[in-house]
Coordinates of C-alpha atoms (C1' of nucleotides) in Angstrom, one line a residue:
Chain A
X470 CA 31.0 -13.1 -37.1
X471 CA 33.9 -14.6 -36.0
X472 CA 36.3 -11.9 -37.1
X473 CA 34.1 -9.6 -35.2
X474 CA 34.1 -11.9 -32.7
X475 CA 37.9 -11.9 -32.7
X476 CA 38.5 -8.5 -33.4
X477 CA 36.1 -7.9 -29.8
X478 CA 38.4 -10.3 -28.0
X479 CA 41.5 -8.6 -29.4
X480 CA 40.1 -5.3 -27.9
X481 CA 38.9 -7.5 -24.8
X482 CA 41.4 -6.4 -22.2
X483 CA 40.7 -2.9 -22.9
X484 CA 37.4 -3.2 -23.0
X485 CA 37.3 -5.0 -19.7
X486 CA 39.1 -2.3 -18.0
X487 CA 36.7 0.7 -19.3
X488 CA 33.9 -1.5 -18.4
X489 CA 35.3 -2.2 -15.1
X490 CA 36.2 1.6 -14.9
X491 CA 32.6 2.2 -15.8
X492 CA 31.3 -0.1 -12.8
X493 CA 33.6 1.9 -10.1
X494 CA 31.9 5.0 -11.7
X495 CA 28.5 3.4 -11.9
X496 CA 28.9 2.6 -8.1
X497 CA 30.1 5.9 -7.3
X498 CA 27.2 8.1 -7.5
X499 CA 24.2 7.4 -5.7
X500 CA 22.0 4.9 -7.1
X501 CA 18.6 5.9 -8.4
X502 CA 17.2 4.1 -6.2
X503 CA 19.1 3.9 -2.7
X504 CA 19.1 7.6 -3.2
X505 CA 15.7 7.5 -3.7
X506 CA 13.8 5.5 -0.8
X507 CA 15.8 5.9 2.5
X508 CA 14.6 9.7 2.3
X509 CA 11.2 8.7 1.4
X510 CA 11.1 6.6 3.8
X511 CA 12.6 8.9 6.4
X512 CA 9.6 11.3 5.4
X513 CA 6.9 8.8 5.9
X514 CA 8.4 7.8 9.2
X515 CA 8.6 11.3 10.5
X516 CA 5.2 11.7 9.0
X517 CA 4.1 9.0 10.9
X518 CA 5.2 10.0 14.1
X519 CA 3.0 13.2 13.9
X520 CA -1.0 13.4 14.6
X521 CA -3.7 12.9 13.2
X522 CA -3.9 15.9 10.9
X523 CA -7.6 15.4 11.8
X524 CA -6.8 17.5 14.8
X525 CA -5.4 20.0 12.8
X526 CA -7.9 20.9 10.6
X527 CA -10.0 21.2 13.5
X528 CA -7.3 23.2 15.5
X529 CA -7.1 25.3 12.2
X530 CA -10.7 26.1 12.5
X531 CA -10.7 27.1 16.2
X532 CA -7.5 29.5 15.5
X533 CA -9.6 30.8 12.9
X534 CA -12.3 31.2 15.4
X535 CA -9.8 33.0 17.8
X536 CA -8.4 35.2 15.7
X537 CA -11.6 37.3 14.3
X538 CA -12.3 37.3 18.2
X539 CA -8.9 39.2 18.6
X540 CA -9.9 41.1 15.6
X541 CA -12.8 42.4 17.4
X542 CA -10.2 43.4 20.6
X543 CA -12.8 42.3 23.0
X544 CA -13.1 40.4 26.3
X545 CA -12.2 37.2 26.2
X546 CA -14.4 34.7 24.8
X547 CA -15.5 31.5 26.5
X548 CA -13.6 29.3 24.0
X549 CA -10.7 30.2 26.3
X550 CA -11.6 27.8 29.1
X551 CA -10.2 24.3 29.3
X552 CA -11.0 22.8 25.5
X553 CA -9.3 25.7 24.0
X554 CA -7.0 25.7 26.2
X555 CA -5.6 22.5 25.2
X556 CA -6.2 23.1 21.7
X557 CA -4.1 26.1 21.7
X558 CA -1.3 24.1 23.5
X559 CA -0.6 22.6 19.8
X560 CA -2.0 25.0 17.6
X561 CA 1.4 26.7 16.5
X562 CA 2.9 23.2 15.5
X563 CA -0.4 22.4 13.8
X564 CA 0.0 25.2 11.9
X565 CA 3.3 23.6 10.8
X566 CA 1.6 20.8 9.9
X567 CA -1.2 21.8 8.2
X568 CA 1.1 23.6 5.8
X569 CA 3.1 20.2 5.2
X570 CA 0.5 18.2 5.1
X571 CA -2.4 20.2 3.8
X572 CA -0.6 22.6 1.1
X573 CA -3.8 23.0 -0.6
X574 CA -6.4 23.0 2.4
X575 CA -8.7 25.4 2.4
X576 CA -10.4 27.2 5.7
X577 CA -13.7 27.9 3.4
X578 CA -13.5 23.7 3.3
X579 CA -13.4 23.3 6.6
X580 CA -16.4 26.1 7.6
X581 CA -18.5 24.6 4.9
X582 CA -17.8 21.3 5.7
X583 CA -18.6 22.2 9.0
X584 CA -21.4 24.3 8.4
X585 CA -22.9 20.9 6.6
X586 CA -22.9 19.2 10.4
X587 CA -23.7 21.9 12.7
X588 CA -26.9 23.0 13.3
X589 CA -28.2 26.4 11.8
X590 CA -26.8 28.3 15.2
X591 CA -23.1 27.4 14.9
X592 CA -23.3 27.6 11.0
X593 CA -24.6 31.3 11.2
X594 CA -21.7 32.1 13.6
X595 CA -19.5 31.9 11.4
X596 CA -21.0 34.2 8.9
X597 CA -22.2 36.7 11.2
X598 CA -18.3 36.7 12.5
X599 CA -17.4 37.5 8.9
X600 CA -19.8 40.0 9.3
X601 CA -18.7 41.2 12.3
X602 CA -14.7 41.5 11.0
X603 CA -15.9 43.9 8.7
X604 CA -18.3 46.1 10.9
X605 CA -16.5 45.8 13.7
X606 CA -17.5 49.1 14.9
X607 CA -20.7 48.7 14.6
X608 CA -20.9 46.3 16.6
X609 CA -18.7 47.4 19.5
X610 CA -22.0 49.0 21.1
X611 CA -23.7 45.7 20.8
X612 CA -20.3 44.4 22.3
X613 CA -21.3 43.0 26.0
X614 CA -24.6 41.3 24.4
X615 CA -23.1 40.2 21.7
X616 CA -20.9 38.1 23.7
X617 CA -23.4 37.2 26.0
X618 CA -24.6 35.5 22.9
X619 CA -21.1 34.4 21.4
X620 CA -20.1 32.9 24.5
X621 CA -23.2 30.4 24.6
X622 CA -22.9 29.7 21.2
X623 CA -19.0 29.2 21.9
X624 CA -19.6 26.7 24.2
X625 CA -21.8 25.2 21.9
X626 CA -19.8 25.8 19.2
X627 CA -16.5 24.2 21.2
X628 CA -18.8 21.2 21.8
X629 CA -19.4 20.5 18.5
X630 CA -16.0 21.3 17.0
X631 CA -15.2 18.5 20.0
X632 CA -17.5 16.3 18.0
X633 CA -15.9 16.8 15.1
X634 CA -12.7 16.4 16.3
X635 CA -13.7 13.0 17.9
X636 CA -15.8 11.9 14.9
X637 CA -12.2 12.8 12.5
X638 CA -10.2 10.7 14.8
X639 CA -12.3 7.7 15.1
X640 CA -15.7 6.1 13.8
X641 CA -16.8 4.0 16.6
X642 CA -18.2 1.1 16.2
X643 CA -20.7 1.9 17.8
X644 CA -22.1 4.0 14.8
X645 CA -24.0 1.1 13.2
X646 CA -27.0 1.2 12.2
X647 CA -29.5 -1.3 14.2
X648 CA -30.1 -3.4 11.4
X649 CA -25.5 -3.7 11.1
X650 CA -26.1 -4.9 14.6
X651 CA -28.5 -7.6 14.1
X652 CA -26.5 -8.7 11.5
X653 CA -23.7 -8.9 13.4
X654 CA -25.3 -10.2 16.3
X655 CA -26.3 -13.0 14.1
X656 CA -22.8 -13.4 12.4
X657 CA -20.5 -11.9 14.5
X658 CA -19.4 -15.7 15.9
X659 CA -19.5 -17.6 12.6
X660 CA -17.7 -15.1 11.0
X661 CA -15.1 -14.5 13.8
X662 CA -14.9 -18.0 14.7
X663 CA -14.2 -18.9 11.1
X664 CA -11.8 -16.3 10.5
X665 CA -10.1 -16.5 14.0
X666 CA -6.9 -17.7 11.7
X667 CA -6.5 -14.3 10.1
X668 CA -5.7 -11.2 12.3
X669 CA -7.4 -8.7 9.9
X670 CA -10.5 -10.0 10.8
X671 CA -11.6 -7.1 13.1
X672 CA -8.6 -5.0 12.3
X673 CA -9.4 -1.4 10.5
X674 CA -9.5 -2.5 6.9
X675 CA -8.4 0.4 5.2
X676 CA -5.9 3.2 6.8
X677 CA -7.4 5.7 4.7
X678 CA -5.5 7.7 2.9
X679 CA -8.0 8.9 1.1
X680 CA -7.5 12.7 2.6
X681 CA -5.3 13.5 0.5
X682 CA -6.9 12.5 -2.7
X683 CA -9.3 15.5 -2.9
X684 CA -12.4 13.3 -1.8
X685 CA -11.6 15.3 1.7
X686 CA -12.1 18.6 0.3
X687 CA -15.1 18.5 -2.1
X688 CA -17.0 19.4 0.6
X689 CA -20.2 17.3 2.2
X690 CA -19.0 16.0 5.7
X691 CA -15.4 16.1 4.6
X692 CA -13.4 16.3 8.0
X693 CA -15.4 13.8 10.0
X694 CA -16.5 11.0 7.7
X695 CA -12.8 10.6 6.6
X696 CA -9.8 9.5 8.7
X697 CA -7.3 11.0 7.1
X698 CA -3.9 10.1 9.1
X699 CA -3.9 7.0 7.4
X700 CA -2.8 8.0 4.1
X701 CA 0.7 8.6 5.5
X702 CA 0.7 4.9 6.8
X703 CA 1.5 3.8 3.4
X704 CA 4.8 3.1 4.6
X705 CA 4.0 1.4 7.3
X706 CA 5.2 -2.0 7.4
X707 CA 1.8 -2.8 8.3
X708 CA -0.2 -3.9 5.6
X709 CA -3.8 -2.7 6.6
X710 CA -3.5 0.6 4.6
X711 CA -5.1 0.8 1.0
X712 CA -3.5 4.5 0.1
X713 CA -4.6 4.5 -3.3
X714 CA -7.8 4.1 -2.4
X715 CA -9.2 7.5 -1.7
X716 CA -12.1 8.0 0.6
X717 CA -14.9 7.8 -1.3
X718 CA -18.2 10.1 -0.8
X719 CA -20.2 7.2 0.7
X720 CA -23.0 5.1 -0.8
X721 CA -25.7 6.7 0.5
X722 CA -26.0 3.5 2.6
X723 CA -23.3 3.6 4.5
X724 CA -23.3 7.4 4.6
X725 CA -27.1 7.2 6.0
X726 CA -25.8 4.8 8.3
X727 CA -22.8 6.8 10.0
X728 CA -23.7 10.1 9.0
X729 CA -27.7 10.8 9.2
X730 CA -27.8 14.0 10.6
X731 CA -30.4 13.2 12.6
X732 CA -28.3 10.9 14.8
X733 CA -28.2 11.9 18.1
X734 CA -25.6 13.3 19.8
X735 CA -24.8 10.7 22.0
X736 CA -23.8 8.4 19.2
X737 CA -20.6 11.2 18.7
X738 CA -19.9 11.6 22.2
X739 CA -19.9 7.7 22.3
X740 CA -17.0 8.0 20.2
X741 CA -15.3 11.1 21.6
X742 CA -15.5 9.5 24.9
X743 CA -14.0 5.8 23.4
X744 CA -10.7 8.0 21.7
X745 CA -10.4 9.7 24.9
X746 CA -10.6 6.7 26.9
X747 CA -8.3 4.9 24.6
X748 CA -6.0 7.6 22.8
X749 CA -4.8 5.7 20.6
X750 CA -3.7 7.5 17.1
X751 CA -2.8 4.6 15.6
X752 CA -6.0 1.9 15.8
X753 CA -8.0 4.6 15.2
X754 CA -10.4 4.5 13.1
X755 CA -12.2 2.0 11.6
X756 CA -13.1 2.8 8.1
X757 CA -16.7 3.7 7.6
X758 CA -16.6 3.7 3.7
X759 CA -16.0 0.2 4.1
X760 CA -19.0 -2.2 3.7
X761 CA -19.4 -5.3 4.8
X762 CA -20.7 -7.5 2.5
X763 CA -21.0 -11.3 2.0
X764 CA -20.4 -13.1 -1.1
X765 CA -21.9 -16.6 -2.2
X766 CA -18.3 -18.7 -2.7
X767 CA -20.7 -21.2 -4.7
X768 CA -19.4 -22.4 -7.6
X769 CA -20.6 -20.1 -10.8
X770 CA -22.7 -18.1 -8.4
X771 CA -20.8 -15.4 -6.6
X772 CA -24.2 -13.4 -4.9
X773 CA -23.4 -10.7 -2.9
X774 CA -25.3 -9.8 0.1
X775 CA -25.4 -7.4 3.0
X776 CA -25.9 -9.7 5.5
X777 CA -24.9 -12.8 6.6
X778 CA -28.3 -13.9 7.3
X779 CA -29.1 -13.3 3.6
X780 CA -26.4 -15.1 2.2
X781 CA -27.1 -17.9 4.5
X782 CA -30.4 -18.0 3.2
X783 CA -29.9 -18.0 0.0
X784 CA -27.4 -20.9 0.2
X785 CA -29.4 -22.9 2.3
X786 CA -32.5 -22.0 -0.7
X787 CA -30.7 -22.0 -4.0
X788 CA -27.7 -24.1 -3.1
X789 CA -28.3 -26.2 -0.5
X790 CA -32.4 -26.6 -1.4
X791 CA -33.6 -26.2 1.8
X792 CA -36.2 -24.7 1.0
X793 CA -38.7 -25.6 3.6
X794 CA -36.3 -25.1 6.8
X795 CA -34.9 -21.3 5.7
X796 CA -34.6 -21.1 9.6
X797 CA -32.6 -23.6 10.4
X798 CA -29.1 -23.4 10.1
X799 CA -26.4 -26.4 10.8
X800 CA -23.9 -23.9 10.2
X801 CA -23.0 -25.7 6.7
X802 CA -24.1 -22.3 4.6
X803 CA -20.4 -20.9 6.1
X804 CA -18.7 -23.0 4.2
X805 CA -20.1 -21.2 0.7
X806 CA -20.1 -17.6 1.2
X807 CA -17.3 -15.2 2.5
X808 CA -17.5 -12.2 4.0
X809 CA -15.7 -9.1 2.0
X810 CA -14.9 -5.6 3.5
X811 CA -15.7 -3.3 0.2
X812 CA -14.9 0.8 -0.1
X813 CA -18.3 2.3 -1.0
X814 CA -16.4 3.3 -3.9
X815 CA -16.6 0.0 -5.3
X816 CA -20.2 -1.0 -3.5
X817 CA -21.4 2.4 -5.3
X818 CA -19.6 1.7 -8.7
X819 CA -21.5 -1.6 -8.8
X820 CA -21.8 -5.0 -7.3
X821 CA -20.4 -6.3 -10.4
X822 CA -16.7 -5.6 -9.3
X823 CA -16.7 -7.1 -6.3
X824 CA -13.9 -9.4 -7.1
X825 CA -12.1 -9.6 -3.9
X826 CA -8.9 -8.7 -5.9
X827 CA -10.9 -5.9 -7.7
X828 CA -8.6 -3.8 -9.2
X829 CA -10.3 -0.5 -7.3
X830 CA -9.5 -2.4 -4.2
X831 CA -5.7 -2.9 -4.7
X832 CA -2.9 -1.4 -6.0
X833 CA -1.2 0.1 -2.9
X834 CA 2.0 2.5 -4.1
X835 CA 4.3 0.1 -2.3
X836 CA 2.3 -2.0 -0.2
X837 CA 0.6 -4.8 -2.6
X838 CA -1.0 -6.3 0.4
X839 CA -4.6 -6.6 0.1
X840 CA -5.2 -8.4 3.1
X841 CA -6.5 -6.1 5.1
X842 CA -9.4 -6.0 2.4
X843 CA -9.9 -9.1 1.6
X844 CA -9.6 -11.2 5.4
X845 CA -10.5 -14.5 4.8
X846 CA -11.5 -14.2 0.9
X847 CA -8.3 -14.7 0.1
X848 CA -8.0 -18.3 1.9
X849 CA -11.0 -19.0 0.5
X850 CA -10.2 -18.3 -3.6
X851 CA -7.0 -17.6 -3.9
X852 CA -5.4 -20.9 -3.4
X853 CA -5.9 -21.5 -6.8
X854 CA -3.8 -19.2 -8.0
X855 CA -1.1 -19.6 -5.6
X856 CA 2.5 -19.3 -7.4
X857 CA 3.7 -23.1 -7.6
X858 CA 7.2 -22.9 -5.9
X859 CA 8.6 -25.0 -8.5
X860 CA 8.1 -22.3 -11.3
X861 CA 10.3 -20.2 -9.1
X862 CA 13.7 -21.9 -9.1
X863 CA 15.6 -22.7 -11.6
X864 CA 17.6 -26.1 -11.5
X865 CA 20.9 -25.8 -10.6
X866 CA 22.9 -28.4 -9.3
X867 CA 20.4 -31.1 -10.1
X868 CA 20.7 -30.6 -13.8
X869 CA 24.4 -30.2 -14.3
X870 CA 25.7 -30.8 -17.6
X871 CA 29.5 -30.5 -17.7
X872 CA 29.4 -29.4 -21.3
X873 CA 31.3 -26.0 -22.3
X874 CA 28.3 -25.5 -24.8
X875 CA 25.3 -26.5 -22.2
X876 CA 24.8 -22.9 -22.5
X877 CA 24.3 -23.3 -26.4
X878 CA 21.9 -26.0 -26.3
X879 CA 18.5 -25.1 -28.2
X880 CA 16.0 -26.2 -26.4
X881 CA 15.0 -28.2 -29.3
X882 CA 17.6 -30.6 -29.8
X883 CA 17.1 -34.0 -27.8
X884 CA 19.1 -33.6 -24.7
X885 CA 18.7 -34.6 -21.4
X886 CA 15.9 -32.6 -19.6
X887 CA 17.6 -29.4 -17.9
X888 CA 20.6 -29.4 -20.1
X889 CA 19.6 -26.0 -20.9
X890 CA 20.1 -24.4 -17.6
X891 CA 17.8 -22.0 -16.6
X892 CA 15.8 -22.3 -19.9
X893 CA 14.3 -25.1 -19.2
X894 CA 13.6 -24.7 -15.8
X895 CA 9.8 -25.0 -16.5
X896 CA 10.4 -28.6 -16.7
X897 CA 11.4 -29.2 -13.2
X898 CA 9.1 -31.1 -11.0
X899 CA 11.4 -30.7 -8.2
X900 CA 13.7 -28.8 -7.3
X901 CA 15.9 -27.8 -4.0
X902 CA 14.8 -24.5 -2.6
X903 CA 17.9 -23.1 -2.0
X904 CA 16.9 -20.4 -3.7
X905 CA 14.4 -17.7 -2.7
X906 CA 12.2 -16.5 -5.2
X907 CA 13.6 -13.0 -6.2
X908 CA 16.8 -14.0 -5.1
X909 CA 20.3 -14.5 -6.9
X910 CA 22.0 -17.9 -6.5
X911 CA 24.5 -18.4 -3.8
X912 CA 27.9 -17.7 -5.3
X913 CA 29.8 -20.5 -6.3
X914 CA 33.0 -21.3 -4.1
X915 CA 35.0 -23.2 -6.9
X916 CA 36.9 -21.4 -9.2
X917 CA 35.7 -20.5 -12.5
X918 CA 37.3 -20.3 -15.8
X919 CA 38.2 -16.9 -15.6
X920 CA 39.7 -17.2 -12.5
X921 CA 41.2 -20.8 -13.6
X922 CA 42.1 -19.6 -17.6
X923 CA 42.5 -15.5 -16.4
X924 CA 41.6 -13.2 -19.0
X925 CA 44.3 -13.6 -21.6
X926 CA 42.9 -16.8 -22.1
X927 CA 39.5 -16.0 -22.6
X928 CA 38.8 -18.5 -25.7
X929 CA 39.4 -21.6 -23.3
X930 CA 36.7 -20.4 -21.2
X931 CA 33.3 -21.9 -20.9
X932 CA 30.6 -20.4 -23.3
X933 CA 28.4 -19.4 -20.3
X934 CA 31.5 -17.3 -18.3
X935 CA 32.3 -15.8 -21.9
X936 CA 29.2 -14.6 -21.7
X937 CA 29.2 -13.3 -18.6
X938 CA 26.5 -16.5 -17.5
X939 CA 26.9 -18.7 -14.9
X940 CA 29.4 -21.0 -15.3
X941 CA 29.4 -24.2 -17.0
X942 CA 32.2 -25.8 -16.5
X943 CA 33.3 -25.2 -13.2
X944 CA 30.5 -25.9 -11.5
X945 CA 29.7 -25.8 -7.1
Chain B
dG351 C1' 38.3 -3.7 -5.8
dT352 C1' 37.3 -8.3 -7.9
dT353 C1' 34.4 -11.8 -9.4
dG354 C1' 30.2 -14.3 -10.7
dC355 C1' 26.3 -14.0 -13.2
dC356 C1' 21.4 -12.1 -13.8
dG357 C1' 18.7 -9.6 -16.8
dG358 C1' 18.2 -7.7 -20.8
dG359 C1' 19.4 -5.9 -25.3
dG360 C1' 21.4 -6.4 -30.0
dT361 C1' 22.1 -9.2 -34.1
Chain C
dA442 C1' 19.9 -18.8 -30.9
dC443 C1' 23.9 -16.5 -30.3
dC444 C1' 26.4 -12.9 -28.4
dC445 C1' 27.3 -9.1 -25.5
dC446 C1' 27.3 -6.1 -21.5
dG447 C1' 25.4 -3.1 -17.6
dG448 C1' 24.9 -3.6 -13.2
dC449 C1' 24.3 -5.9 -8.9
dA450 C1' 25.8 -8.5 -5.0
dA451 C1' 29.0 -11.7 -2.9
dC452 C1' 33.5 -11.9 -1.9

DNA sequence: GTTGCCGGGGT
DNA sequence: ACCCCGGCAAC
């Protein structure tokens, strides 16, 4: 050992220069990772910046529309009034889009998916167009009735594609189902009131991402149940996105409660008229396969329930044995239950994994926030398992031992408590936090042995700067 | 470019 | 546990 040892130092000054030759070319090329993220995140940005590819596939659909109209070289159809106007305006940069952003979309998606929302009339317009591509002779004698016909069903047909653009660009709110708004008439001030501390409270859970993942395309009500220009917010610094969680097909709660096809049309323009009002792309949105749910924080008991008044009851019952006043309230059932924002993915995989932290829930690419899930569950249950600050610095200057061989001390031997350096750093019951967790310790200002001994003398150096450790000996 | 040293691997 | 070194960041 030692006459390797010595045979290494022999070699050292060598050795130092190839190594130090090997750093200048290590810093040289691009690093993995610098090259890596500024262009990703250059593509997200950009991404960002564009619209809500919502639009597009609806755009998409109305081209589609337009073109077998052209194919028939007839009069021009009614679609050509105002709406399509201002559809057209983008159409040739939602083209561009929808190849970027949609390399594997589909039309047939979008006309079944469609076809699943309109009523029989507009559904059979599309075949019969398909029809009328191929026997477009045919039907040129038919020609002045048949666009009679085509353009009151275009007009209808432009109203609903309207609908579906509005009900792609946001879910209002309004959308609930009457029992949602009892329960939030009942809740809605306890729960804001007691999470008026955290912003996420009424902010969109989830910028769903989901669009992407395929959930968009197998079919059902595809365009319009999903928002899909959130799973480009991924890189957004905000933290509200959840892109690895895909849109799920909703519970058929949920999905009865936003989606029953016999909701009027009213609820839809409701929310075409709020995005036009507001036209906002960003806030857009609010997730409906998210589910409000609220969980009992009672020790050992963890009930879930839809609504507030239940879980309020069945503290006040089973917790709080009150049984014989289950309509009074002193507001002390708040304290034990939470309320959780859940993906029907995981409401419809089981109540069983609703843990706030549930691993369906998290696990953003890059954004490991799960706030935006979990508002005020997270105050609530996760202060136990907050990081203790002391685990996170090692001592430094408090635990100085001016030995050479500090570095060499086992932690077995019987020495003073942090004689080890950084190895025994889980001893420390205090310690200055000058250091940030994840980051390197200030660089020391006093010289150090190789700067004091230089490299010829590298055996009168410290252990620790012979081993390329902190320092030792000289120490700031 | 130099220096300090972290993180991790080898023995 | 000891030893070494790639690589990073402060300088």
């Amino acid at each position: 050992m030692q006459a390797r040892r010595l045979a290494k130092r022999s070699s050292m000054g060598s050795r130092r220069l190839s190594a130090a030759a090997a750093q200048v070319d290590a810093v040289r090329p691009p690093k993995p990772e610098s090259a890596w993220r500024p262009p990703r995140r250059e593509g997200s940005a950009a991404a960002l910046e564009e619209e809500d590819e919502d639009e597009d596939v609806v755009v998409e659909v109305e081209e589609e529309e337009e073109e077998e109209e052209g194919g028939l070289g007839s009069a021009p159809s009614a679609l050509t009034g105002h709406g399509k106007g201002l559809l057209r305006g983008s159409l040739k940069a939602a083209n561009i889009k929808r190849e970027m952003t949609f390399p594997a979309f589909q039309q047939e998606d979008v006309k079944s998916d469609i076809s699943q929302k309109l009523p029989d009339q507009q559904f059979l317009l599309f075949t019969t167009k398909e029809e009328d591509l191929k026997t477009a002779e045919t039907k040129k004698l038919n020609r002045a009735h048949e666009y009679e016909k085509e353009n009151t069903r275009s007009v209808c047909l432009l109203e609903q594609k309207r609908k579906v653009v509005s009900s792609n660009i946001d879910v209002p709110p309004a959308r609930k189902s009457s029992e949602e708004l009892d329960m939030d008439k009942v809740t809605a001030a306890m729960v804001l009131t007691s999470l008026s501390t955290s912003p996420l409270v009424r902010s969109p859970p989830v910028r769903p991402n989901e669009s992407l993942n395929g959930s968009w395309k197998e079919g059902g009500f595809v365009p319009s149940s999903t928002s899909s220009s959130g799973y480009w917010s991924w890189n957004a610094p905000s933290d509200q996105s959840n892109p690895s969680t895909p849109s799920p097909p909703l519970s058929a709660d949920s999905f009865k409660t936003f989606r029953t096809p016999s909701q009027p049309d009213d609820g839809i323009d409701e929310g075409e008229t709020s995005n036009l009002l507001f036209d906002e792309p960003i806030p857009r949105k609010r997730k409906n396969s998210m589910k409000v749910m609220f969980k009992c924080l009672w020790k050992n008991c963890g009930k879930v329930l839809s609504t507030a008044a239940g879980i309020q009851k069945h503290i006040r019952t089973i917790h709080l044995g009150r049984i014989g006043e289950s309509d009074y309230s002193d507001g002390e059932e708040d304290f034990y239950y939470t309320e959780i924002r859940l993906n029907t993915d995981s409401v419809a995989d089981g109540l069983s994994s609703l843990s706030p932290v549930s691993p369906s829930l998290a696990s953003p690419p890059s954004f490991p926030t799960q706030d935006a899930i979990r508002p005020e569950t997270s105050c609530a249950k996760t202060e136990t398992k907050l990081m203790t600050p002391l685990s996170r610095s090692a001592p430094t200057n408090l635990y100085l031992v001016h030995t050479d061989h500090a570095y060499q001390v086992s932690p077995t031997h019987n020495r003073p408590a942090g004689s080890g350096e950084q190895k025994q750093s889980h001893t420390v019951l205090s310690s200055p936090p000058r250091v940030a967790f994840g980051l390197r310790k200030p660089r020391g200002e006093g010289k150090k042995c190789r700067k004091v001994y230089g490299m010829e003398n590298r055996d009168m150096w410290c252990t620790a700067c012979r081993w390329k450790k902190a320092c030792q000996r000289f120490i700031d």
